[in-house]
Amino acid sequence: MLCSRKLYNASKSTETISKSVDAALDREVPTHNGVTPGISIHNKAIDHREVDKPTAISNGTGVGKRKAQQKQTNGTRGKEVDSDDEDDEPLNKRRRTSGVVNYAQPSDSDSDDRPLAAKKGAKTPQKNSFKAPAKKVESSDSDIPLNERKQLVKEKAKIEKRAEVEAKAIRKQAKSEPNRSAKKPKIEESDSDEPIAKGKRKLAGGTSADVKKRQSNGVKKEKQEDDDTPLKHKTSAKKGNQKAASSTPVKKPLKGKGAIKDEAPEDEEAVEDEEEYRWWEDPTKGDGTKKWSTLEHAGVVFPPPYEPLPSNIRMRYDGVPVKLHPDAEEVAGFFGSMLNSTHNVENPTFVKNFFHDFKEVLAATGGATDKDGKKIKIKEFSRCDFTPIFDYYEAKKAEKKALLSADKKKLKAEKDAAEAPFMFCLWDGRKEKVGNFRVEPPGLFRGRGEHPKTGHVKKRVHPEQITINIGKGATVPTPPEGHKWKEIKHDNTGTWLAMWQENINGAYKYVMLAATSAIKGQSDFQKFEKARELKKHIDRIRKDYKKDLKAELMADRQRATAVYLIDQFALRAGNEKSEDEAETVGCCSLKFEHVTLKPPNKVIFDFLGKDSIRFYDEVEVDLQVFKNLKIFKKPPKRDGDQIFDRLTTTQLNKHLANYMPGLTAKVFRTYNASFTMSNLLQTMKSEGTIPERVKDYNEANRKVAILCNHKRTVGAGHAGQMEKMTEKINGLKYEKWRVKQMMIDIDSKMKKKKGPEYFKLDEDLDEEWVLQHQAFLVKEQREKIEKKFQKENEKLVAEGEKEMKGKELVERLEVADELEKKFKKENKTKKVEAEGKGPTIEKMEVRLEKLDQRISTMLVQAEDKESNKEVALGTSKINYIDPRLTVVFSKKFNVPIEKFFSKTLREKFDWAMKSVDKNWTF
């Protein structure tokens, strides 16, 4: 989409750059031969500015500090959501929109798509917080010490040199084998999100023999199980190729705490005799045109209708309860139900937009009345009181939470049964899982970051707004009674099942297949294959843009500088937005105030990035790039003027496509991350325990993030998480101390034998902490007993038996009372009595050894977490590093893939796990 340039007498750069201008800048900042790779040195906002002091963060949206968005994981530990730009849109209908929020709220855990400096600062760790290894900081305004920065520049330069050598070698090999190249099916180049190109005979890393072995795409398994079954329990697709199909080493199932929880398979009868569709081995699919021949599905699930509030629950205006039309009452309920979300309800923009829409609904529905039916004009938000509504919904939540486990299971079973027909479709006769089949319920739009439309009412979607896409001859889903669909289509070039337009941004919402489907898998596969294709051309691209950094034509120099920034700092290309959209910024749409220059070569980027979230990064660039930016900001340019005024995203991508069909700016992120990781894997040696090997992988991922500038600020909950880990470690240290005291109780000579130092309390613990920890252990014991008692009672009721009486609970709680008494005695006598059946010194030493192992493992995990607090590991791993490289690490170093991919990701990247061995390279 061509950038729409605002016309307000903006100053424009000269068409060419005179030699005198270049010479003057050369005298001011002497350059050197070659182009230095850029590195990020600071990505937290600072108050001090030395040069070109920038204005507010955004472009007219204000600078007020905002609370960080809270982490959303939908209640499960392993749910990681792919944050790719257009993942929820069909391949043939994608367009740029702003601030679209998916019904399934995206997880911001490790999300690189969040701002590098917009998250809430972490609180200072308390006394016993984990202590990370100290690093010498040589620059007060840099996150990375000077020596480390120099090392990073050298390492980046080496990686670029290896990329250059490899690209030349690939092209040379292609020229020397013309016959083979001619026979090889050509890959149709298209957008990186398009399906796998037609005619791709084999997956990279495979062999022709593999293709012959697997000519059938319906490989009947020995025992078919649903994808919900954990990877370690899956049988290989073929007996003869078990090693290639397995993504983890064969191990005996673990038991106890270390075990990976089994995820129950679905009804075996439903999946019996199904054949696995190995689309990555099928050369006939993914030609970018016709996507299906037959398509059947059940349509969409609508949210339940609004239930009016009880007559005694009313919003108040000036302290007077008011009666509203159900439509207006529903909108009031949207705001009232979220009074505890201060991030939104204390945001002036959110409140202003909500109240504007609320008044419109009031006007359309007859307004508000008091108990006598007298009209009440609602004019000011400050006089509205939504507390009764909030209290009502909170009580309903508590009521639902207090339901017996059996009742909760029954409700869930009823919901699952109602939604079962919508969960799968028949795509070319093949059962495929549908992704977001639920229509988004009405509510208040939240957006991300500083979105200007936050707080507006998302209206209820009706069947008359929904277009259904289905096969000819298939049964069209029945709309709700009294309604009809907007339109029925039979578009077999589309990958969507239903679509509608939402009212906030005018964006189209699509019902698509799930991430585990062949279509989605092809999209991911093609994205990473396109990045692999870039390997052949990266040297020529870098050579040309480095040369054009000194081009005489302003347009050429701006383009070269933009490609440098995109390649080196992973900036998005960016498009300027229209007046009613959030004015987010990327490289091509940077304005004068978004870039601050600090001689000799530091640049500060400060702007609203993707999803209207602040992007702040201080970087060191090549001297010529610094000089170019100075020229691009040369007076009479001022705030509001474009820096790259002779370049648009369309022009940039058209230029890149000259090197390689389908190449766009966003491919550089994927290429740089994957190529860097691949290089690290080739030289890596990972040994030790599983946690230590996982730490090695995360360290490599961290290195990739730093080299590719995929950093983030410390998350709001990091300090709290580290504090919890520290408490657990200290708890184990305290347990060690108690075991050692038990050794003295068994044999008093041990104190003399081992020496007094051996029996001292750890330096991180003191008497006050010990008392607090003992109280915590007693409380924890009580809670466990009470929870178990409640569960057992629920089970008895479900089985039609009598509940246990409270007396039984009192008797069980005596264990916690005894523990409390024991701690009091120990504190008084300064002695710990030996515990266990037949305690001996040998048994105590075994206990100490196990505790040491647990402490060691937790320290490794804590150090790993602390080291990666500023790195978007999840986003890097899911979106930018080819998942096949993670599989390579898993197989090469015998680490279960479950340590890297959650169940959701194992389903999403099933193709990656089954297509490569430990020797595969990017």
Short mmCIF file of C-alpha atoms in Angstrom, two decimals, residues 1 82 84-97 190-195 291 493-496 499 508 510 512-513 519-524 526-527 666 908:
data_model
loop_
_atom_site.label_atom_id
_atom_site.label_comp_id
_atom_site.label_asym_id
_atom_site.label_seq_id
_atom_site.Cartn_x
_atom_site.Cartn_y
_atom_site.Cartn_z
CA MET A 1 0.00 0.00 0.00
CA ASP A 82 1.74 -16.62 17.13
CA ASP A 84 2.66 -12.75 13.13
CA ASP A 85 1.20 -9.64 11.52
CA GLU A 86 -1.60 -11.15 9.43
CA ASP A 87 -1.90 -14.65 10.78
CA ASP A 88 -5.67 -14.57 11.17
CA GLU A 89 -6.47 -13.39 7.66
CA PRO A 90 -6.89 -15.52 4.53
CA LEU A 91 -3.93 -15.64 2.22
CA ASN A 92 -5.71 -13.99 -0.68
CA LYS A 93 -7.41 -11.20 1.28
CA ARG A 94 -4.74 -9.69 3.50
CA ARG A 95 -4.49 -5.96 3.83
CA ARG A 96 -2.89 -3.61 6.30
CA THR A 97 -5.11 -2.61 9.21
CA SER A 190 4.90 -15.07 -3.62
CA ASP A 191 4.26 -13.31 -0.35
CA SER A 192 5.93 -14.96 2.60
CA ASP A 193 2.57 -15.89 4.04
CA GLU A 194 1.40 -17.77 0.96
CA PRO A 195 1.26 -21.58 0.90
CA LYS A 291 -7.05 -24.07 -2.20
CA THR A 493 -9.18 -19.58 -3.76
CA GLY A 494 -9.81 -18.40 -0.19
CA THR A 495 -8.80 -20.17 3.00
CA TRP A 496 -11.54 -18.57 5.13
CA MET A 499 -16.04 -13.31 7.52
CA TYR A 508 -12.49 -7.81 8.35
CA TYR A 510 -12.12 -14.21 9.38
CA MET A 512 -9.78 -19.69 9.60
CA LEU A 513 -8.39 -23.15 10.09
CA ILE A 519 -2.93 -24.46 5.15
CA LYS A 520 -1.49 -22.74 8.21
CA GLY A 521 1.50 -25.06 8.19
CA GLN A 522 2.18 -24.25 4.55
CA SER A 523 2.08 -20.55 5.35
CA ASP A 524 4.68 -20.94 8.12
CA GLN A 526 6.83 -20.89 3.03
CA LYS A 527 7.73 -17.97 5.32
CA LYS A 666 9.96 -8.22 6.79
CA LYS A 908 1.61 -25.86 15.04
#
